[in-house]
Structures are given as C-alpha cells and as structure tokens.
CSV table of C-alpha atoms in Angstrom, one decimal:
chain,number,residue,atom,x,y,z
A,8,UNK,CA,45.2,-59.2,-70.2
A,9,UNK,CA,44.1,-55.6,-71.8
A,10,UNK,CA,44.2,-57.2,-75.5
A,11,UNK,CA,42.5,-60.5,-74.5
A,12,UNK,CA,39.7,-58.6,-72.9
A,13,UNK,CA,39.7,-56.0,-75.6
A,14,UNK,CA,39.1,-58.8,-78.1
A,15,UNK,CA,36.3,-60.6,-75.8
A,16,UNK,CA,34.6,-56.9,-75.9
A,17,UNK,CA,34.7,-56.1,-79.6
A,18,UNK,CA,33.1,-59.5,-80.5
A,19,UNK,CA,30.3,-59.4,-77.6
A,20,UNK,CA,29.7,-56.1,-78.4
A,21,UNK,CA,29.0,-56.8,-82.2
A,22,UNK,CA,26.0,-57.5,-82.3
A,23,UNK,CA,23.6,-54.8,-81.8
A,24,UNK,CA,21.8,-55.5,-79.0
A,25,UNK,CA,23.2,-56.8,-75.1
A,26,UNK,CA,21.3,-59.8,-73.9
A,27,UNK,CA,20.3,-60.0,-70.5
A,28,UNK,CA,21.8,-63.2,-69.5
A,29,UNK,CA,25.2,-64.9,-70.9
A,30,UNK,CA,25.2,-69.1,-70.9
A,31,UNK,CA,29.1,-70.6,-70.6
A,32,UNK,CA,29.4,-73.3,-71.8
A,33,UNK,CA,31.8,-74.6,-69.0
A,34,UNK,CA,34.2,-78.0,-69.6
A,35,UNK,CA,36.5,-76.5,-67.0
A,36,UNK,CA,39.5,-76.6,-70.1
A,37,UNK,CA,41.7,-73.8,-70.4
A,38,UNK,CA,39.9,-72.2,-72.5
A,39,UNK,CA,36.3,-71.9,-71.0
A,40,UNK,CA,38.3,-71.2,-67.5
A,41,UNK,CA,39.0,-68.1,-69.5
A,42,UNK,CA,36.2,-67.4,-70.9
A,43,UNK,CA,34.2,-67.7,-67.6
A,44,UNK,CA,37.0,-65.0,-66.0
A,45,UNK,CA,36.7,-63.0,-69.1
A,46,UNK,CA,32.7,-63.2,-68.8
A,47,UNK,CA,33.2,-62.1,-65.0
A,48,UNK,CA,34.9,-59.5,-65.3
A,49,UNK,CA,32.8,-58.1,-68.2
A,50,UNK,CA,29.4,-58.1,-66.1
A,51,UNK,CA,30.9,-55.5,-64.0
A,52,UNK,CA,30.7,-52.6,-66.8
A,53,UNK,CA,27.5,-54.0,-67.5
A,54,UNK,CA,25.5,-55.4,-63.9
A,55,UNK,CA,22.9,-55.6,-65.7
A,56,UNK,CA,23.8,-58.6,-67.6
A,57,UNK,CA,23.3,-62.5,-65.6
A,58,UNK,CA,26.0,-64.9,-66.4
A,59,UNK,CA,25.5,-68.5,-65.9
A,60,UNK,CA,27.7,-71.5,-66.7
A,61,UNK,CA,26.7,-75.0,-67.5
A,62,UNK,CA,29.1,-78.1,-67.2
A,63,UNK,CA,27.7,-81.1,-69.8
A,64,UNK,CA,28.7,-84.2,-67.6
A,65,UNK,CA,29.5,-86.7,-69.9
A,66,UNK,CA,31.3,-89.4,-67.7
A,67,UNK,CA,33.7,-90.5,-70.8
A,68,UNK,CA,36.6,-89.4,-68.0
A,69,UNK,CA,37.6,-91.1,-64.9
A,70,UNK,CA,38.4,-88.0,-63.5
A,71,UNK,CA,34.5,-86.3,-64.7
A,72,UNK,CA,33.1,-86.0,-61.4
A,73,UNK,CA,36.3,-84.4,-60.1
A,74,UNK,CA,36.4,-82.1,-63.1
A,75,UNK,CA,32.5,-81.3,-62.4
A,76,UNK,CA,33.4,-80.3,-58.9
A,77,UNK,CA,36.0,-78.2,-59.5
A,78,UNK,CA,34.0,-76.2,-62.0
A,79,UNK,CA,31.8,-75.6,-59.4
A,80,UNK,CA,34.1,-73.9,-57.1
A,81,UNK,CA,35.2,-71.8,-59.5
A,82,UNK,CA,31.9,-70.3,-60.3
A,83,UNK,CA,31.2,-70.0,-56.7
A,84,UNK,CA,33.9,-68.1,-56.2
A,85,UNK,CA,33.3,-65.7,-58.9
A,86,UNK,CA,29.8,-65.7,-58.1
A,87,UNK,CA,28.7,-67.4,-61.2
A,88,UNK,CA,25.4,-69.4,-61.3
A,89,UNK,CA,26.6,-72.9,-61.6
A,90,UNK,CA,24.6,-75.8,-63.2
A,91,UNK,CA,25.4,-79.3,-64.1
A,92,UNK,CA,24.1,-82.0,-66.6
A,93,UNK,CA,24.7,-85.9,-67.0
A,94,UNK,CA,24.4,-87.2,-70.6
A,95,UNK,CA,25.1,-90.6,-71.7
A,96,UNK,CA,26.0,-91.3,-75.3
A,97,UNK,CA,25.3,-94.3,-77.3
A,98,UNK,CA,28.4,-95.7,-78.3
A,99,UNK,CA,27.1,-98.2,-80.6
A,100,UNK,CA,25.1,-95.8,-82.8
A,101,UNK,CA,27.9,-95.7,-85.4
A,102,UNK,CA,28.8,-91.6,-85.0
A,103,UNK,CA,32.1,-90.5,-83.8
A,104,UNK,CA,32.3,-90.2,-80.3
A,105,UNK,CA,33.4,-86.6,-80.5
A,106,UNK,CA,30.1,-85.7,-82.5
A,107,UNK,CA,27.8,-87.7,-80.3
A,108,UNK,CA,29.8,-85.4,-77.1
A,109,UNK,CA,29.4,-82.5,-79.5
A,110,UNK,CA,25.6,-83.1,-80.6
A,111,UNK,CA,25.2,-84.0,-76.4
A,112,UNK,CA,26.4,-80.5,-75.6
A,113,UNK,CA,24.7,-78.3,-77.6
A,114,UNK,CA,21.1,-80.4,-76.9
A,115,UNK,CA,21.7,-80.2,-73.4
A,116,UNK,CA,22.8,-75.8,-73.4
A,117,UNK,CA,19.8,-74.9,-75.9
A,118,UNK,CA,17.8,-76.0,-73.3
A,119,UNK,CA,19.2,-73.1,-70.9
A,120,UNK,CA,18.9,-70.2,-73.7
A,121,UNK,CA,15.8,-67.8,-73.7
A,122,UNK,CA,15.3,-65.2,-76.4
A,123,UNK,CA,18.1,-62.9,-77.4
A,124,UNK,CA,20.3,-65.0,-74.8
A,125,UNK,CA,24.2,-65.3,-75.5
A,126,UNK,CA,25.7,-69.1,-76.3
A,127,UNK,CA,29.5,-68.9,-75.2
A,128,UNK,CA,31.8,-71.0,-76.2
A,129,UNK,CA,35.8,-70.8,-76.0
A,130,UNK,CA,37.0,-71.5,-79.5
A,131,UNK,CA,39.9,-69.8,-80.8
A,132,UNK,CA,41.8,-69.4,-83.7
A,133,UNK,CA,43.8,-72.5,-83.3
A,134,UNK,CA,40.7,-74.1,-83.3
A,135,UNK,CA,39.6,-72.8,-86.5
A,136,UNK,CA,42.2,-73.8,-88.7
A,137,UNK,CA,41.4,-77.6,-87.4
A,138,UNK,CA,38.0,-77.0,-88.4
A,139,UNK,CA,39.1,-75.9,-91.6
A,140,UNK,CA,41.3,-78.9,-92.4
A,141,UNK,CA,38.5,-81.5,-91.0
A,142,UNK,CA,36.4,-79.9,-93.9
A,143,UNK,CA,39.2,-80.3,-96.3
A,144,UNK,CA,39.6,-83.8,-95.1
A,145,UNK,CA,35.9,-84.4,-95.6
A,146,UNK,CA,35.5,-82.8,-99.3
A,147,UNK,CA,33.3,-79.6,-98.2
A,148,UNK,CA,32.2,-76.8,-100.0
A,149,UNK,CA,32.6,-73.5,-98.8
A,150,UNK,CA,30.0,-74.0,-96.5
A,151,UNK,CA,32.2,-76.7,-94.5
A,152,UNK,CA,35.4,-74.5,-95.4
A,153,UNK,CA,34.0,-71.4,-93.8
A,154,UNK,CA,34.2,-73.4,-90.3
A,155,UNK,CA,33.0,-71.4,-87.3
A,156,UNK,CA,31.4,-68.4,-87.4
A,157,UNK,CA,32.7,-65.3,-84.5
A,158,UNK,CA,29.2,-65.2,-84.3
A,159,UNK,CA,25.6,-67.1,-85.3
A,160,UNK,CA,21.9,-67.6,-84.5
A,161,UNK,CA,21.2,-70.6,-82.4
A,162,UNK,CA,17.6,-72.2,-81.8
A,163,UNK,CA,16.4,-68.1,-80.2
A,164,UNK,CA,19.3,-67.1,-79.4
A,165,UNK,CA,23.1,-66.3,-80.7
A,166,UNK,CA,26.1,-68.4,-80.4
A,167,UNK,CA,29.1,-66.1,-79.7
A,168,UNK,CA,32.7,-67.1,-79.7
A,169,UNK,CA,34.5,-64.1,-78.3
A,170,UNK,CA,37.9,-65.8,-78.4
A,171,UNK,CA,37.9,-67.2,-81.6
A,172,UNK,CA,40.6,-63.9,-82.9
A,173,UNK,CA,42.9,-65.3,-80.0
A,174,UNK,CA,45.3,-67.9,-80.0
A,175,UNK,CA,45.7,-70.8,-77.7
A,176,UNK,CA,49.2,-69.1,-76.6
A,177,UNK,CA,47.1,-65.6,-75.9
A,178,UNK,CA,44.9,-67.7,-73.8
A,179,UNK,CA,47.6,-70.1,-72.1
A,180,UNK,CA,49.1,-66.6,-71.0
A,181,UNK,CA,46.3,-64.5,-69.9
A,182,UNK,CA,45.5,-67.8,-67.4
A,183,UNK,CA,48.7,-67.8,-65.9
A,184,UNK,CA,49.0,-64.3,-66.0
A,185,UNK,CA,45.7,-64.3,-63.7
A,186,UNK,CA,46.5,-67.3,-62.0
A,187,UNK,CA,44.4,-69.3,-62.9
A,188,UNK,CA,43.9,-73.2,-63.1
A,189,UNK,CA,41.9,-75.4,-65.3
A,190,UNK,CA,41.5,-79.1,-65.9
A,191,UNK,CA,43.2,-81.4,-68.6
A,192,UNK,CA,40.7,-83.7,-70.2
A,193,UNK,CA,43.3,-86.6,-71.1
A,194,UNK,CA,41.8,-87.5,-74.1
A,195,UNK,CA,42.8,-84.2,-75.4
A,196,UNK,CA,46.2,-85.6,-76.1
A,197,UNK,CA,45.2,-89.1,-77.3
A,198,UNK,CA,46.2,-89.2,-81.3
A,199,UNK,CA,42.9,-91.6,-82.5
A,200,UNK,CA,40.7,-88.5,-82.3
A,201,UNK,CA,40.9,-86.6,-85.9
A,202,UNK,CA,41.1,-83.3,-84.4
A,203,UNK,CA,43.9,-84.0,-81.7
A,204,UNK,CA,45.8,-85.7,-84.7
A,205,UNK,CA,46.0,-82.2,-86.3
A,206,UNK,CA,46.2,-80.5,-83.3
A,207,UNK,CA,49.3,-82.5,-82.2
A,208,UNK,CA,50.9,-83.6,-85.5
A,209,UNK,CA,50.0,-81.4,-88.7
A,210,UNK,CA,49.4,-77.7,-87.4
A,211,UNK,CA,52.3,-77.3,-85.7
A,212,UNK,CA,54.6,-78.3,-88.8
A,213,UNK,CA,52.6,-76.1,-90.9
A,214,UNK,CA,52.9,-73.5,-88.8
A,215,UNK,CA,56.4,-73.8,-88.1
A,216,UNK,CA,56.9,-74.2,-92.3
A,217,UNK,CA,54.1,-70.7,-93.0
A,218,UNK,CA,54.2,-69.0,-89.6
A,219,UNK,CA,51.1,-66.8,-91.4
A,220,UNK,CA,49.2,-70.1,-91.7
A,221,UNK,CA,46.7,-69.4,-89.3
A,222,UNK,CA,45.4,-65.9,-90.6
A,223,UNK,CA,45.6,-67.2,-93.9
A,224,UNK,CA,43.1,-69.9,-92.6
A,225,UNK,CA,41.2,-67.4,-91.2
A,226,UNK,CA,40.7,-65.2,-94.4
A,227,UNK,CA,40.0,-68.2,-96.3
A,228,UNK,CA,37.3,-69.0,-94.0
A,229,UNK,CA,36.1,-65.6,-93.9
A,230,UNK,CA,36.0,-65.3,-97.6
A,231,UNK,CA,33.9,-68.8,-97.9
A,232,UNK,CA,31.5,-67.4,-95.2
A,233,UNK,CA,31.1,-64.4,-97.5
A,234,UNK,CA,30.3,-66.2,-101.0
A,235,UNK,CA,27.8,-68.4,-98.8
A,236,UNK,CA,26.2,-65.5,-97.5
A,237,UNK,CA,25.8,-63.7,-100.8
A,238,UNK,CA,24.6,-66.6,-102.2
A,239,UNK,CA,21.9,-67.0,-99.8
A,240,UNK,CA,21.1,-63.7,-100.4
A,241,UNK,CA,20.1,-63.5,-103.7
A,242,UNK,CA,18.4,-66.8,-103.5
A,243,UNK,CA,16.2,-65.5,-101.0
A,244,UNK,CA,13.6,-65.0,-103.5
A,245,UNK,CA,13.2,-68.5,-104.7
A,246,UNK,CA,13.8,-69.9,-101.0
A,247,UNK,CA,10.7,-67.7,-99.7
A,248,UNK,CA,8.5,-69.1,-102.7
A,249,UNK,CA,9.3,-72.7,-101.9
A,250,UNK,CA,9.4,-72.1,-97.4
A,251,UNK,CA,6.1,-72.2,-96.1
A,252,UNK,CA,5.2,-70.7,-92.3
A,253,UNK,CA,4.8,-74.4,-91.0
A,254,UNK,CA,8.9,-74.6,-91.5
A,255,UNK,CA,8.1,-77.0,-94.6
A,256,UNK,CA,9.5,-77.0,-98.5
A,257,UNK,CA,7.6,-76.9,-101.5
A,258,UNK,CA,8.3,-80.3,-103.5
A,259,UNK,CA,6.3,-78.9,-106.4
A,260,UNK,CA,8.2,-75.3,-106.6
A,261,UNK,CA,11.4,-77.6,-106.1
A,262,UNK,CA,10.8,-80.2,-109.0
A,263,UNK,CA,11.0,-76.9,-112.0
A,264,UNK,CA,14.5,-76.2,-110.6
A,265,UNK,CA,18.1,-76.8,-111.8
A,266,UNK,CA,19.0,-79.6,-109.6
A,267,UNK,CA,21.8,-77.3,-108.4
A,268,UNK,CA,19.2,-74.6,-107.3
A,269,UNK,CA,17.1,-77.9,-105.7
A,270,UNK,CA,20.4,-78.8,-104.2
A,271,UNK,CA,21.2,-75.4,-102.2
A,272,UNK,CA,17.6,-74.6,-101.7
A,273,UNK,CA,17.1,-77.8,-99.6
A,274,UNK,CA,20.6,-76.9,-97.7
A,275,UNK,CA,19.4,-73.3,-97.1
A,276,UNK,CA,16.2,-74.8,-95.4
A,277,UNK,CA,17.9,-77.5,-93.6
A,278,UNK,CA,20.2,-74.5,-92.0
A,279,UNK,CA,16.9,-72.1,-91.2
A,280,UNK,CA,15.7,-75.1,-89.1
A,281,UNK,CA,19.3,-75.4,-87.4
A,282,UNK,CA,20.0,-79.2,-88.7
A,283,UNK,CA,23.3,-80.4,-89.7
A,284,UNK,CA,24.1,-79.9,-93.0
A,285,UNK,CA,23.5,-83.3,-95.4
A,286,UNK,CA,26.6,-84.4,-98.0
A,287,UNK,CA,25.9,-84.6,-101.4
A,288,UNK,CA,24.7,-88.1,-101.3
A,289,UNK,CA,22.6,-87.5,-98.6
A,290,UNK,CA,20.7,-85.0,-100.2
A,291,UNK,CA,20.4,-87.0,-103.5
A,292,UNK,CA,18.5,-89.7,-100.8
A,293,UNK,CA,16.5,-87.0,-99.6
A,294,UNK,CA,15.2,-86.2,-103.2
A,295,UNK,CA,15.2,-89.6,-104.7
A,296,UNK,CA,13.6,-91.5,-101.6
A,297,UNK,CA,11.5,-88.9,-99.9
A,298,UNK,CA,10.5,-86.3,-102.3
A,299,UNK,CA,10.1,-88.7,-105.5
A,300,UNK,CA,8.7,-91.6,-103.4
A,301,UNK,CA,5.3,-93.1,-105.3
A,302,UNK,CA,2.4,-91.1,-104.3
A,303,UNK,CA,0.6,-93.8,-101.6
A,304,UNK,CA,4.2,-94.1,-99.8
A,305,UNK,CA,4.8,-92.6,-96.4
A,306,UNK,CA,8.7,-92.0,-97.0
A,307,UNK,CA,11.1,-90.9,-94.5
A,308,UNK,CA,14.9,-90.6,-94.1
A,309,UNK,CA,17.4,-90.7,-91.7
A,310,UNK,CA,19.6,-87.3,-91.4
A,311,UNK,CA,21.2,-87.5,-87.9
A,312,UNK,CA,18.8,-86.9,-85.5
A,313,UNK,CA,16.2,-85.4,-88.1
A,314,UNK,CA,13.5,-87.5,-90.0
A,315,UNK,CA,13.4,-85.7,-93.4
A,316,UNK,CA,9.2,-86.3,-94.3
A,317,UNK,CA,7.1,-85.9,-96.7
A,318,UNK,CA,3.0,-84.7,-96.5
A,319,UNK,CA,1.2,-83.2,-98.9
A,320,UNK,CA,3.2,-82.3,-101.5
A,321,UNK,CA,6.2,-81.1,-98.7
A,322,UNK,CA,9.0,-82.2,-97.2
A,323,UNK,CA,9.1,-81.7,-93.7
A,324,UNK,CA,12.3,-82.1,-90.6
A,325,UNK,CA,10.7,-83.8,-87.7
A,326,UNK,CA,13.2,-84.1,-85.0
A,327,UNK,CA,13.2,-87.9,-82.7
A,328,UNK,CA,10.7,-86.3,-80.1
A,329,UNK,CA,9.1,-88.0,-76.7
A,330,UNK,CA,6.0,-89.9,-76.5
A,331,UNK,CA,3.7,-87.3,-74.5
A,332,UNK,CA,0.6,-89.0,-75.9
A,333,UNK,CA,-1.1,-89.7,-72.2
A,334,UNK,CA,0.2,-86.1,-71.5
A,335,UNK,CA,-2.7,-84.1,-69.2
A,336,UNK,CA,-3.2,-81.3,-67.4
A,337,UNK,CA,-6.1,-78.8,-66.4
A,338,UNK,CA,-6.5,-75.5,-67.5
A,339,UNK,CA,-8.4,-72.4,-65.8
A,340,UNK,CA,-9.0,-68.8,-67.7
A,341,UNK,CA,-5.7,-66.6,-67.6
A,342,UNK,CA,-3.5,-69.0,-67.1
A,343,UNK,CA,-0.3,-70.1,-68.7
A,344,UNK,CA,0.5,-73.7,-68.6
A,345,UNK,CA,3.8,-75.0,-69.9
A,346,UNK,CA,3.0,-78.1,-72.7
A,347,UNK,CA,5.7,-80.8,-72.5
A,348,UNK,CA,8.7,-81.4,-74.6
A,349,UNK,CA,9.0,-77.7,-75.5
A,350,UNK,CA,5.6,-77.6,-77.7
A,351,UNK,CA,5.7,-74.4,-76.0
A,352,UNK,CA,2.9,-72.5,-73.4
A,353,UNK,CA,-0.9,-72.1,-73.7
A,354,UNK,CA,-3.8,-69.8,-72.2
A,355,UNK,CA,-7.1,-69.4,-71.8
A,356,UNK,CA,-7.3,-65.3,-71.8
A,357,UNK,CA,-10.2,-63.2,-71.2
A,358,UNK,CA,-7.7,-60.6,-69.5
A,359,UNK,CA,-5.8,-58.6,-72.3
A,360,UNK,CA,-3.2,-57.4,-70.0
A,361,UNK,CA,-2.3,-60.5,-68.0
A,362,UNK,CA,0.4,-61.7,-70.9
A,363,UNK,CA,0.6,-58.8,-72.9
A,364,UNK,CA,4.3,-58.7,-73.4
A,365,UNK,CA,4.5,-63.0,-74.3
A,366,UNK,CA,4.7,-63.6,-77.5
A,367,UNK,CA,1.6,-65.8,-78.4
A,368,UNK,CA,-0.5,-66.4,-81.1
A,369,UNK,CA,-4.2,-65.9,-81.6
A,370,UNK,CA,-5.2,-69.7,-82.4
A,371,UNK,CA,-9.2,-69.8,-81.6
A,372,UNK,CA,-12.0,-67.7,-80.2
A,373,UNK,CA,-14.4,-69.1,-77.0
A,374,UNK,CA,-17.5,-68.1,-75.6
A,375,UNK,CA,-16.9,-67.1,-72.4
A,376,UNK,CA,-20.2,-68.1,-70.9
A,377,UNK,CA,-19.6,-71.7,-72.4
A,378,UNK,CA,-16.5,-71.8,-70.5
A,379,UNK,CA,-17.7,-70.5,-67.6
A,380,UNK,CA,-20.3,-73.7,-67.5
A,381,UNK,CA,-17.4,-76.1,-68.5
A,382,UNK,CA,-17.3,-79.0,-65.9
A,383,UNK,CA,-12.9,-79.7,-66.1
A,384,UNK,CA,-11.0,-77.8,-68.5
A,385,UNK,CA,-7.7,-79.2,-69.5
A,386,UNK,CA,-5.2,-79.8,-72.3
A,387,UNK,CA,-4.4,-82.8,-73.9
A,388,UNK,CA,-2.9,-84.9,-77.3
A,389,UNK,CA,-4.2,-88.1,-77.5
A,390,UNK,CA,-7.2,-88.1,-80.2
A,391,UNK,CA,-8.3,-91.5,-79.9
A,392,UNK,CA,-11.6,-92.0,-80.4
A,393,UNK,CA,-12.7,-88.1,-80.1
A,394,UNK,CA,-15.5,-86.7,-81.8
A,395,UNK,CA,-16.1,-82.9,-82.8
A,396,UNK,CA,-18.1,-80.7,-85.0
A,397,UNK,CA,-15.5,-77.7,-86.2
A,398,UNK,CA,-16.9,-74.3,-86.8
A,399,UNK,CA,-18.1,-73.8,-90.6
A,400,UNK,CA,-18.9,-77.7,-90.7
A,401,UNK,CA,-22.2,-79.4,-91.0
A,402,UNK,CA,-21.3,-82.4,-89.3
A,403,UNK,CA,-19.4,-84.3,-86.3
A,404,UNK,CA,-17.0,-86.3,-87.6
A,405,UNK,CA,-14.1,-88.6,-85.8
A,406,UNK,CA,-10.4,-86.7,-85.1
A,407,UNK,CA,-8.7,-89.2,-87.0
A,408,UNK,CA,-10.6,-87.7,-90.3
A,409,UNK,CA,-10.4,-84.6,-89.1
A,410,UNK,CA,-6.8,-84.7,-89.1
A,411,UNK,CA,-6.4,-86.2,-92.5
A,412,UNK,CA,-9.2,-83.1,-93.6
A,413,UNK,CA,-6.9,-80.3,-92.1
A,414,UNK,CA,-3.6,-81.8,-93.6
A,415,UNK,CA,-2.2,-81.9,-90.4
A,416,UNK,CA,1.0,-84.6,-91.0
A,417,UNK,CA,0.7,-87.7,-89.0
A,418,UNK,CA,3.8,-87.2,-86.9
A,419,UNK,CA,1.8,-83.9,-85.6
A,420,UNK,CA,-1.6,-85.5,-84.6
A,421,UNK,CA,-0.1,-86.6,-80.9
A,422,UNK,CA,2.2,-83.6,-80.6
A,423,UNK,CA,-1.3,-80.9,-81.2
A,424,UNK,CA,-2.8,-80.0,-78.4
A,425,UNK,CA,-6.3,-80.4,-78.0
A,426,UNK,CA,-8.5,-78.8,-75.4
A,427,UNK,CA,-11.3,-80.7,-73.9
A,428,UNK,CA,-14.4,-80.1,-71.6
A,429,UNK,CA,-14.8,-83.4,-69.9
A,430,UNK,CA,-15.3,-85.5,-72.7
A,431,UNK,CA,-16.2,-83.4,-75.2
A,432,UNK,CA,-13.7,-81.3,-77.8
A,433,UNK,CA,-13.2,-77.4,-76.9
A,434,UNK,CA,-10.6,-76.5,-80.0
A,435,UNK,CA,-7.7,-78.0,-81.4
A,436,UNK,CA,-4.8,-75.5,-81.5
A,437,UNK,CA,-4.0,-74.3,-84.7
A,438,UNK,CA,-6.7,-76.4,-86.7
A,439,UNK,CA,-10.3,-75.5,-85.5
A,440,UNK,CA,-12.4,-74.6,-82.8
A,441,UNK,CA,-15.7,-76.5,-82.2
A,442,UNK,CA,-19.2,-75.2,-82.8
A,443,UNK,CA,-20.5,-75.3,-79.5
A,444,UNK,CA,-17.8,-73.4,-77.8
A,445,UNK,CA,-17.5,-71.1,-80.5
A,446,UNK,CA,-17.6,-67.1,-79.5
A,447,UNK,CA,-15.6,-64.1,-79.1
A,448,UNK,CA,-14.9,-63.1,-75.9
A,449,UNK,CA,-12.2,-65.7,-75.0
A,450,UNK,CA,-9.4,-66.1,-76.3
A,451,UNK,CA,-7.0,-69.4,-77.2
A,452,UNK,CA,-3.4,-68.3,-77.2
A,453,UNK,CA,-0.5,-70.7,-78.0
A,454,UNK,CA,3.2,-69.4,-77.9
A,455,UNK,CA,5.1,-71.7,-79.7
C-alpha cells in the first residue's frame, strides 16, 4: 500500500502548486476504485483539498445502471462528492466506438474543472505500452509514440495520472490488500476492440519473451515526449509570430515556410487549442482546401469535432457549438450573469471591488448616467436587423455591416454578445461601444 501511495504522492505533488479541488474520473474499474481510495486517503494530509468523482453514464452495458449505483455507494461511504452523467453516442457517425466513449468522457469532466483544478484519471503503465503500440499501429510520429503524459494542461486545468508508474498487478494488489471491490465492464475482455486485443493477446507474450518491455516502453515514450518538447521550444519564435490573441494562425506568415515548418506549426496550434491532433493527410486538406481555397470561398473542413476556417487571411478552429441565437436575459449594474454555452460571464461594474479577484477583461466604457436612464438592460446575440452608431464613427450603420467592418468571422456574429437598451444598441463586447452610451464611469467587463 506504502509504495502505491508513495507513487500517487510524488506525481500529485509534481506540479508546483496544490489545487483546491481533485475531479475522478470514476468508471467504478479497478483502477479508478483505486484511485478514488488513493485520492481519499490523500485529502487527509491535506483537508484542504475537495475531492469529487464523476461517473460518465454511457449505457453501452446492460449492467450500467448497476455499475452507476454502486459507484455511488462507494463515494458515500468515503465521503466523496458523487455526480453522474448520461451520454449517448452516435453509433453511425463512422468513429470507433471507444473514441466516441473516449471523446464522451472527457466533454462531459471538462465541464466539472475550474482553474488550477486536478483531472484524475487511473492509467497505468500497462496502459501505456498499449498506447504506444496503437501509435505504432497507426504510423505516428513521436508525437503519437510519446502516448500519455504523467501529467498535462487540460482546457484550465491539469490532467494528472498519478498511477500511470504502477502496474496493473501493483493496483490488482493494493485493492485486495484494502479490500476493496470494483466492477467488470464486460467489454473489457471482448477481442474486437484494438486495445483489448493487445491487452489480451500481444502484451503478455512480449512481456513474457522481454520481461523489461514495459520500461523500455516507457523510456521510449519518455524520450519522444522530450524531442517534442524541445522542438516546440525552439519553434516558439516562429509559432508566436504566426498565433494571434483571437486563438487564430497566420495564413500569410505560414505560406513563406518550409512546408515541414507549416506542417508542425499548424500541429503546435491545433495542440494550444486542445484539438486532436490531424494525420498527415489531414493536414495537407487543411492547407490545400481551407488555407489555399480561392479568395471569394468560405472554406471549411472537418477535423473531428473541430471546423478548421478560414477569415481574413487566418485559419480559425471553431468547435460544433449550440444555437443560443434567441438567447436573452436582463442585466442590472454589478452584476455577474453567466452567458450560455460557456461564452463565459459578463458585468455591468461601477463598483471596483465587487469582482476584484474574477478574471475579466475591460471590453467597453458607459456613462453611468445613461445607464441609469436605460428603460431594460439585457444581453443578447441575435443581430438581426440592429442598427448602431460605434464610437469614432460618423454614421449609423446596420450590424450586419458592422460585422463584416470589424472582421469579426461569421461563425462569431451569433456567439458575440451584444448589450441592448430596449431596442436600441448599448455595446457589442469586444468590438465597439455605441456613441450615445459612451463615457467613463461604467465599466463592461467580459470574462471569457
């Protein structure tokens, strides 16, 4: 037990600073049983710390309400905040069922993870080395060869695998050793799946034939992880000159480069944003379709979940989002309304003090006594047929030209939020602020 918690430590305590909440990701397997006992015992050095678990429901099993359930006791027992989720996954899109569960999962936990938070998931080394030959199955580079990382930023927070030094028989005994119990997904056994294919058929062999196999694995991985990071590194200088702050890519900067240097510099973006990482054909799309497309084209491509766009002169990644175009709600001064679909929080603040510690930026100055006079504030996205006269402007004109004026893509003219005075246009956040309600003594803050 000593040695299993002694490696759970070292890896959560890595990182420099302690978050003040831990997120499980909770199947109920073996291995998350573990790491939820592990994670339990842990917040008693340090109290301070919440721990939560969340179960993805995915209803592939028979037995998933049962196993949903049980996971439920067992963070009741331990005192464990326990919450549950129900996703359904198209089968008919053409992925692989266990990367539709996979993409599922991870959707469904971000949503759980505030800043600085800690992702916990129960991967271990046995795990690794059939991430490793998936990636060799699939032709990667040594960024698919340097498989999962002990830890790695996810979305604001980290995703921390403090078992992933362990084996599956260090975890197997620690459970019985503590008593434990866990449930067996059945489909961990059936052969069609890739990884229970290696799991079951190839590892075992080789590491009955090289009993050093998995560490080798391991320091292969490690040393991939290592050339990827240095390479990243001293790219940095070209990626900054081609990243821009609206999380776009210069197509310009990208067109005088090697098409190797294009190649990774695209890759290094798509990773920034957190996207799955295209093959080589892929990208070659992305250039040839998207960034080369003739000048009057509105070109997009398919990459996963991610439209890869292109607006003036830049390639954007707009993820599938909801239609929040009849989206309304009022607004008062000093308060903090939540905007839909994570677009993030906005207030109206005359009062310095009153969100001080958010992080929010400045996006528009009021006059207060305009405000004041205001007949029903509130907040907004659909710009059909709204008229306003920005600050600096000689003239109304209609938001649709407005839009087009300020560059603002298309894809972003129903996801901006625009704050209105009856009928009439208070500011739009991020772009301008109209003349009449123009001053400096209120303050439009949007935390993103």
């Amino acid at each position: 037990m000593s040695s299993l918690f002694e490696t759970f430590t070292s890896a959560m305590q890595s990182i420099t600073h302690q978050p003040k909440r831990i997120v499980i990701a909770f199947s109920g397997g073996v291995d998350s049983r573990v790491l939820l006992e592990l994670s339990s015992i842990y917040q008693k050095t340090f109290p301070s710390i919440a721990v939560i678990a969340v179960h993805v429901h995915h209803g592939l099993s028979a037995n998933a309400d049962e196993w949903a359930q049980q996971c439920s006791t067992w963070c009741e027992q331990l005192g464990v905040s326990f919450f549950i989720e129900k996703v359904t996954l198209d089968e008919n899109s053409g992925e692989s069922l266990e990367k539709l569960a996979r993409d599922a999962r991870y959707q469904v936990l971000s949503q759980y993870l505030d800043d600085g938070d800690f992702l916990l998931t129960g991967q271990h080394s046995d795990d690794q080395v059939e991430t490793f030959l998936l990636a060799l199955k699939r032709g990667s580079g040594p960024k698919g060869l340097s498989s999962m990382a002990q830890i790695m930023p996810f979305r604001n927070a980290f995703i921390v695998r403090p078992l992933l030094a362990a084996s599956r028989t260090d975890i197997e005994a620690f459970a019985h050793q503590k008593g434990l119990s866990w449930v067996e997904d059945e489909s961990n056994t059936d052969l069609r799946f890739d990884r229970n294919f290696i799991r079951h058929e190839i590892s075992p062999r080789f590491q009955q034939r090289w009993p050093s196999f998995s560490a080798s694995v391991q320091r292969s991985a490690q040393l991939c992880a290592e050339q990827e990071q240095l390479l990243d590194e001293l790219l940095a200088p070209q990626f900054s000159q081609a990243y821009h702050l609206d999380l776009s890519l210069d197509i310009t900067f990208l067109e005088n480069q090697t098409t190797l240097l294009r190649a990774r510099l695209i890759r290094m973006w798509l990773a920034k944003l957190g996207f799955t990482m295209p093959s080589r054909t892929q990208l070659q799309l992305i250039w040839d379709e998207v960034a080369e497309a003739k000048h009057d084209a509105n070109p997009k491509f398919i990459l996963n979940s991610v439209e890869i766009r292109r607006y003036s002169g830049r390639l954007y990644a707009v993820k599938n989002a909801k239609d929040i175009t009849n989206w309304s709600q009022s607004i008062s001064l000093n308060e903090l309304i939540s905007l839909p679909d994570r677009i993030g929080s906005i207030c109206l603040q005359t009062d310095e003090n009153k969100f001080g510690k958010l992080k929010m930026d400045s996006v528009g100055m009021l006059s207060l006594d305009v405000i004041k006079d205001a007949e029903c504030l509130r907040v907004i996205f659909n710009p059909e047929g709204l008229v306003a006269h920005p600050v600096g402007r000689n003239h109304s004109r209609k938001m649709k030209k407005l839009f087009q004026e300020y560059n603002v893509p298309s894809w972003l003219r129903r996801r901006t939020p625009i704050v209105m005075d009856g009928e009439n246009v208070v500011a739009v956040l991020g772009v301008f602020v109209d003349q009449k309600y123009q001053g400096q003594d209120c303050e439009v803050l949007w935390s993103k």
